[in-house]
């Protein structure tokens, strides 16, 4: 809101439309229309609108990127940025399409199965040690 001031002596000579108004925050005397004009506000409004448009564009780009983010073929969880980069670098034939958690669960399952297989083989070897084929 502009704040204007003048004196009665200045108003008497050229009248209220002459350069008799001081606007706080500006130098010199101005006519009423110049004193009420707000070119700084127009530039500020334009800068705010530009910043808002850029922020809206950035939000849209981020939303679009999230929409394209691949998901795990098993649990449907979205890939992390690291896993997504790995997925894009990988040969499509060699990539399993699993997230890091599902990969870890698969590796744990394979390790348990291998341990069970070793244990069963060791027990079979121990149990069948007294009989040999000739």
JSON list of C-alpha atoms in Angstrom, two decimals:
[
{"chain": "A", "resi": 1, "resn": "UNK", "atom": "CA", "xyz": [0.00, 0.00, 0.00]},
{"chain": "A", "resi": 2, "resn": "UNK", "atom": "CA", "xyz": [1.59, 3.27, -1.05]},
{"chain": "A", "resi": 3, "resn": "UNK", "atom": "CA", "xyz": [1.83, 6.07, 1.51]},
{"chain": "A", "resi": 4, "resn": "UNK", "atom": "CA", "xyz": [1.74, 9.58, 0.01]},
{"chain": "A", "resi": 5, "resn": "UNK", "atom": "CA", "xyz": [2.27, 13.01, 1.54]},
{"chain": "A", "resi": 6, "resn": "UNK", "atom": "CA", "xyz": [2.17, 16.63, 0.41]},
{"chain": "A", "resi": 7, "resn": "UNK", "atom": "CA", "xyz": [1.72, 20.11, 1.88]},
{"chain": "A", "resi": 8, "resn": "UNK", "atom": "CA", "xyz": [-1.06, 22.63, 1.40]},
{"chain": "A", "resi": 9, "resn": "UNK", "atom": "CA", "xyz": [1.40, 25.11, -0.12]},
{"chain": "A", "resi": 10, "resn": "UNK", "atom": "CA", "xyz": [2.38, 22.64, -2.85]},
{"chain": "A", "resi": 11, "resn": "UNK", "atom": "CA", "xyz": [-1.27, 21.75, -3.55]},
{"chain": "A", "resi": 12, "resn": "UNK", "atom": "CA", "xyz": [-2.19, 25.43, -4.03]},
{"chain": "A", "resi": 13, "resn": "UNK", "atom": "CA", "xyz": [0.25, 26.09, -6.88]},
{"chain": "A", "resi": 14, "resn": "UNK", "atom": "CA", "xyz": [-0.10, 23.33, -9.56]},
{"chain": "A", "resi": 15, "resn": "UNK", "atom": "CA", "xyz": [-3.02, 21.47, -7.96]},
{"chain": "A", "resi": 16, "resn": "UNK", "atom": "CA", "xyz": [-3.35, 17.83, -6.89]},
{"chain": "A", "resi": 17, "resn": "UNK", "atom": "CA", "xyz": [-2.40, 16.43, -10.32]},
{"chain": "A", "resi": 18, "resn": "UNK", "atom": "CA", "xyz": [0.97, 18.19, -10.45]},
{"chain": "A", "resi": 19, "resn": "UNK", "atom": "CA", "xyz": [4.26, 16.88, -9.05]},
{"chain": "A", "resi": 20, "resn": "UNK", "atom": "CA", "xyz": [3.43, 17.65, -5.44]},
{"chain": "A", "resi": 21, "resn": "UNK", "atom": "CA", "xyz": [3.32, 14.15, -3.89]},
{"chain": "A", "resi": 22, "resn": "UNK", "atom": "CA", "xyz": [6.06, 12.38, -1.95]},
{"chain": "A", "resi": 23, "resn": "UNK", "atom": "CA", "xyz": [5.84, 8.63, -1.81]},
{"chain": "A", "resi": 24, "resn": "UNK", "atom": "CA", "xyz": [7.56, 7.02, 1.13]},
{"chain": "A", "resi": 25, "resn": "UNK", "atom": "CA", "xyz": [10.41, 4.84, -0.07]},
{"chain": "A", "resi": 26, "resn": "UNK", "atom": "CA", "xyz": [11.05, 6.94, -3.22]},
{"chain": "A", "resi": 27, "resn": "UNK", "atom": "CA", "xyz": [13.08, 10.06, -3.93]},
{"chain": "A", "resi": 28, "resn": "UNK", "atom": "CA", "xyz": [11.63, 13.37, -5.14]},
{"chain": "A", "resi": 29, "resn": "UNK", "atom": "CA", "xyz": [8.11, 14.63, -5.87]},
{"chain": "A", "resi": 30, "resn": "UNK", "atom": "CA", "xyz": [5.71, 12.83, -8.19]},
{"chain": "A", "resi": 31, "resn": "UNK", "atom": "CA", "xyz": [2.36, 13.40, -9.82]},
{"chain": "A", "resi": 32, "resn": "UNK", "atom": "CA", "xyz": [-0.53, 11.52, -8.23]},
{"chain": "A", "resi": 33, "resn": "UNK", "atom": "CA", "xyz": [-0.63, 8.82, -10.93]},
{"chain": "A", "resi": 34, "resn": "UNK", "atom": "CA", "xyz": [3.17, 8.34, -10.83]},
{"chain": "A", "resi": 35, "resn": "UNK", "atom": "CA", "xyz": [3.13, 8.20, -7.04]},
{"chain": "A", "resi": 36, "resn": "UNK", "atom": "CA", "xyz": [0.40, 5.55, -7.05]},
{"chain": "A", "resi": 37, "resn": "UNK", "atom": "CA", "xyz": [2.02, 3.57, -9.85]},
{"chain": "A", "resi": 38, "resn": "UNK", "atom": "CA", "xyz": [3.85, 0.46, -8.68]},
{"chain": "A", "resi": 39, "resn": "UNK", "atom": "CA", "xyz": [6.40, -0.66, -11.28]},
{"chain": "A", "resi": 40, "resn": "UNK", "atom": "CA", "xyz": [8.41, -2.44, -8.58]},
{"chain": "A", "resi": 41, "resn": "UNK", "atom": "CA", "xyz": [5.30, -4.42, -7.67]},
{"chain": "A", "resi": 42, "resn": "UNK", "atom": "CA", "xyz": [4.77, -5.37, -11.31]},
{"chain": "A", "resi": 43, "resn": "UNK", "atom": "CA", "xyz": [8.32, -6.70, -11.53]},
{"chain": "A", "resi": 44, "resn": "UNK", "atom": "CA", "xyz": [7.87, -8.47, -8.20]},
{"chain": "A", "resi": 45, "resn": "UNK", "atom": "CA", "xyz": [4.60, -10.03, -9.38]},
{"chain": "A", "resi": 46, "resn": "UNK", "atom": "CA", "xyz": [6.23, -11.17, -12.62]},
{"chain": "A", "resi": 47, "resn": "UNK", "atom": "CA", "xyz": [9.18, -12.67, -10.69]},
{"chain": "A", "resi": 48, "resn": "UNK", "atom": "CA", "xyz": [6.77, -14.48, -8.32]},
{"chain": "A", "resi": 49, "resn": "UNK", "atom": "CA", "xyz": [4.74, -15.83, -11.22]},
{"chain": "A", "resi": 50, "resn": "UNK", "atom": "CA", "xyz": [7.90, -17.05, -12.94]},
{"chain": "A", "resi": 51, "resn": "UNK", "atom": "CA", "xyz": [9.12, -18.73, -9.76]},
{"chain": "A", "resi": 52, "resn": "UNK", "atom": "CA", "xyz": [5.71, -20.33, -9.25]},
{"chain": "A", "resi": 53, "resn": "UNK", "atom": "CA", "xyz": [5.66, -21.63, -12.84]},
{"chain": "A", "resi": 54, "resn": "UNK", "atom": "CA", "xyz": [9.16, -23.06, -12.42]},
{"chain": "A", "resi": 55, "resn": "UNK", "atom": "CA", "xyz": [8.19, -24.74, -9.14]},
{"chain": "A", "resi": 56, "resn": "UNK", "atom": "CA", "xyz": [5.05, -26.15, -10.73]},
{"chain": "A", "resi": 57, "resn": "UNK", "atom": "CA", "xyz": [7.14, -27.44, -13.64]},
{"chain": "A", "resi": 58, "resn": "UNK", "atom": "CA", "xyz": [9.62, -29.01, -11.23]},
{"chain": "A", "resi": 59, "resn": "UNK", "atom": "CA", "xyz": [6.79, -30.69, -9.30]},
{"chain": "A", "resi": 60, "resn": "UNK", "atom": "CA", "xyz": [5.33, -32.00, -12.55]},
{"chain": "A", "resi": 61, "resn": "UNK", "atom": "CA", "xyz": [8.71, -33.38, -13.66]},
{"chain": "A", "resi": 62, "resn": "UNK", "atom": "CA", "xyz": [9.17, -35.08, -10.27]},
{"chain": "A", "resi": 63, "resn": "UNK", "atom": "CA", "xyz": [5.65, -36.58, -10.45]},
{"chain": "A", "resi": 64, "resn": "UNK", "atom": "CA", "xyz": [6.30, -37.79, -13.99]},
{"chain": "A", "resi": 65, "resn": "UNK", "atom": "CA", "xyz": [9.62, -39.35, -12.92]},
{"chain": "A", "resi": 66, "resn": "UNK", "atom": "CA", "xyz": [7.89, -41.15, -10.04]},
{"chain": "A", "resi": 67, "resn": "UNK", "atom": "CA", "xyz": [5.18, -42.38, -12.40]},
{"chain": "A", "resi": 68, "resn": "UNK", "atom": "CA", "xyz": [7.85, -43.95, -14.64]},
{"chain": "A", "resi": 69, "resn": "UNK", "atom": "CA", "xyz": [9.75, -45.53, -11.72]},
{"chain": "A", "resi": 70, "resn": "UNK", "atom": "CA", "xyz": [9.79, -49.32, -12.17]},
{"chain": "A", "resi": 71, "resn": "UNK", "atom": "CA", "xyz": [8.45, -51.64, -9.49]},
{"chain": "A", "resi": 72, "resn": "UNK", "atom": "CA", "xyz": [9.46, -55.06, -8.20]},
{"chain": "A", "resi": 73, "resn": "UNK", "atom": "CA", "xyz": [7.87, -57.91, -10.13]},
{"chain": "A", "resi": 74, "resn": "UNK", "atom": "CA", "xyz": [7.17, -59.80, -6.91]},
{"chain": "A", "resi": 75, "resn": "UNK", "atom": "CA", "xyz": [6.12, -57.34, -4.18]},
{"chain": "A", "resi": 76, "resn": "UNK", "atom": "CA", "xyz": [5.30, -54.35, -6.47]},
{"chain": "A", "resi": 77, "resn": "UNK", "atom": "CA", "xyz": [7.42, -51.97, -4.32]},
{"chain": "A", "resi": 78, "resn": "UNK", "atom": "CA", "xyz": [8.92, -49.08, -6.27]},
{"chain": "A", "resi": 79, "resn": "UNK", "atom": "CA", "xyz": [12.66, -49.35, -6.97]},
{"chain": "A", "resi": 80, "resn": "UNK", "atom": "CA", "xyz": [15.08, -47.14, -5.07]},
{"chain": "A", "resi": 81, "resn": "UNK", "atom": "CA", "xyz": [17.13, -44.69, -7.13]},
{"chain": "A", "resi": 82, "resn": "UNK", "atom": "CA", "xyz": [20.18, -46.98, -6.91]},
{"chain": "A", "resi": 83, "resn": "UNK", "atom": "CA", "xyz": [18.19, -50.05, -7.97]},
{"chain": "A", "resi": 84, "resn": "UNK", "atom": "CA", "xyz": [16.54, -48.10, -10.79]},
{"chain": "A", "resi": 85, "resn": "UNK", "atom": "CA", "xyz": [19.96, -47.02, -12.11]},
{"chain": "A", "resi": 86, "resn": "UNK", "atom": "CA", "xyz": [21.16, -50.62, -11.90]},
{"chain": "A", "resi": 87, "resn": "UNK", "atom": "CA", "xyz": [18.01, -51.78, -13.70]},
{"chain": "A", "resi": 88, "resn": "UNK", "atom": "CA", "xyz": [18.60, -49.28, -16.52]},
{"chain": "A", "resi": 89, "resn": "UNK", "atom": "CA", "xyz": [22.27, -50.31, -16.87]},
{"chain": "A", "resi": 90, "resn": "UNK", "atom": "CA", "xyz": [21.51, -54.04, -16.81]},
{"chain": "A", "resi": 91, "resn": "UNK", "atom": "CA", "xyz": [20.84, -56.18, -19.82]},
{"chain": "A", "resi": 92, "resn": "UNK", "atom": "CA", "xyz": [17.09, -56.83, -19.85]},
{"chain": "A", "resi": 93, "resn": "UNK", "atom": "CA", "xyz": [17.70, -60.58, -20.19]},
{"chain": "A", "resi": 94, "resn": "UNK", "atom": "CA", "xyz": [19.88, -60.68, -17.10]},
{"chain": "A", "resi": 95, "resn": "UNK", "atom": "CA", "xyz": [17.82, -58.45, -14.80]},
{"chain": "A", "resi": 96, "resn": "UNK", "atom": "CA", "xyz": [15.41, -60.31, -12.53]},
{"chain": "A", "resi": 97, "resn": "UNK", "atom": "CA", "xyz": [13.15, -57.28, -11.94]},
{"chain": "A", "resi": 98, "resn": "UNK", "atom": "CA", "xyz": [13.25, -57.72, -8.16]},
{"chain": "A", "resi": 99, "resn": "UNK", "atom": "CA", "xyz": [13.81, -55.04, -5.56]},
{"chain": "A", "resi": 100, "resn": "UNK", "atom": "CA", "xyz": [16.74, -55.23, -3.14]},
{"chain": "A", "resi": 101, "resn": "UNK", "atom": "CA", "xyz": [14.59, -56.76, -0.35]},
{"chain": "A", "resi": 102, "resn": "UNK", "atom": "CA", "xyz": [13.23, -59.52, -2.59]},
{"chain": "A", "resi": 103, "resn": "UNK", "atom": "CA", "xyz": [16.74, -60.21, -3.92]},
{"chain": "A", "resi": 104, "resn": "UNK", "atom": "CA", "xyz": [18.01, -60.50, -0.34]},
{"chain": "A", "resi": 105, "resn": "UNK", "atom": "CA", "xyz": [15.13, -62.87, 0.54]},
{"chain": "A", "resi": 106, "resn": "UNK", "atom": "CA", "xyz": [15.95, -65.02, -2.52]},
{"chain": "A", "resi": 107, "resn": "UNK", "atom": "CA", "xyz": [19.64, -65.15, -1.58]},
{"chain": "A", "resi": 108, "resn": "UNK", "atom": "CA", "xyz": [18.72, -66.15, 2.00]},
{"chain": "A", "resi": 109, "resn": "UNK", "atom": "CA", "xyz": [16.38, -68.86, 0.69]},
{"chain": "A", "resi": 110, "resn": "UNK", "atom": "CA", "xyz": [19.09, -70.25, -1.64]},
{"chain": "A", "resi": 111, "resn": "UNK", "atom": "CA", "xyz": [21.59, -70.24, 1.25]},
{"chain": "A", "resi": 112, "resn": "UNK", "atom": "CA", "xyz": [19.12, -72.16, 3.47]},
{"chain": "A", "resi": 113, "resn": "UNK", "atom": "CA", "xyz": [18.44, -74.69, 0.69]},
{"chain": "A", "resi": 114, "resn": "UNK", "atom": "CA", "xyz": [22.17, -75.16, 0.08]},
{"chain": "A", "resi": 115, "resn": "UNK", "atom": "CA", "xyz": [22.79, -75.69, 3.82]},
{"chain": "A", "resi": 116, "resn": "UNK", "atom": "CA", "xyz": [19.93, -78.22, 3.99]},
{"chain": "A", "resi": 117, "resn": "UNK", "atom": "CA", "xyz": [21.29, -80.01, 0.92]},
{"chain": "A", "resi": 118, "resn": "UNK", "atom": "CA", "xyz": [24.80, -80.16, 2.45]},
{"chain": "A", "resi": 119, "resn": "UNK", "atom": "CA", "xyz": [23.41, -81.41, 5.74]},
{"chain": "A", "resi": 120, "resn": "UNK", "atom": "CA", "xyz": [21.31, -84.09, 4.00]},
{"chain": "A", "resi": 121, "resn": "UNK", "atom": "CA", "xyz": [24.32, -85.18, 1.91]},
{"chain": "A", "resi": 122, "resn": "UNK", "atom": "CA", "xyz": [26.50, -85.36, 5.04]},
{"chain": "A", "resi": 123, "resn": "UNK", "atom": "CA", "xyz": [23.88, -87.42, 6.88]},
{"chain": "A", "resi": 124, "resn": "UNK", "atom": "CA", "xyz": [23.47, -89.77, 3.92]},
{"chain": "A", "resi": 125, "resn": "UNK", "atom": "CA", "xyz": [27.24, -90.18, 3.69]},
{"chain": "A", "resi": 126, "resn": "UNK", "atom": "CA", "xyz": [27.48, -90.92, 7.40]},
{"chain": "A", "resi": 127, "resn": "UNK", "atom": "CA", "xyz": [24.57, -93.39, 7.35]},
{"chain": "A", "resi": 128, "resn": "UNK", "atom": "CA", "xyz": [25.72, -95.25, 4.27]},
{"chain": "A", "resi": 129, "resn": "UNK", "atom": "CA", "xyz": [29.41, -95.54, 5.20]},
{"chain": "A", "resi": 130, "resn": "UNK", "atom": "CA", "xyz": [29.11, -99.21, 6.24]},
{"chain": "A", "resi": 131, "resn": "UNK", "atom": "CA", "xyz": [27.84, -100.34, 2.83]},
{"chain": "A", "resi": 132, "resn": "UNK", "atom": "CA", "xyz": [29.81, -99.94, -0.36]},
{"chain": "A", "resi": 133, "resn": "UNK", "atom": "CA", "xyz": [29.24, -100.89, -3.88]},
{"chain": "A", "resi": 134, "resn": "UNK", "atom": "CA", "xyz": [32.00, -102.96, -5.39]}
]
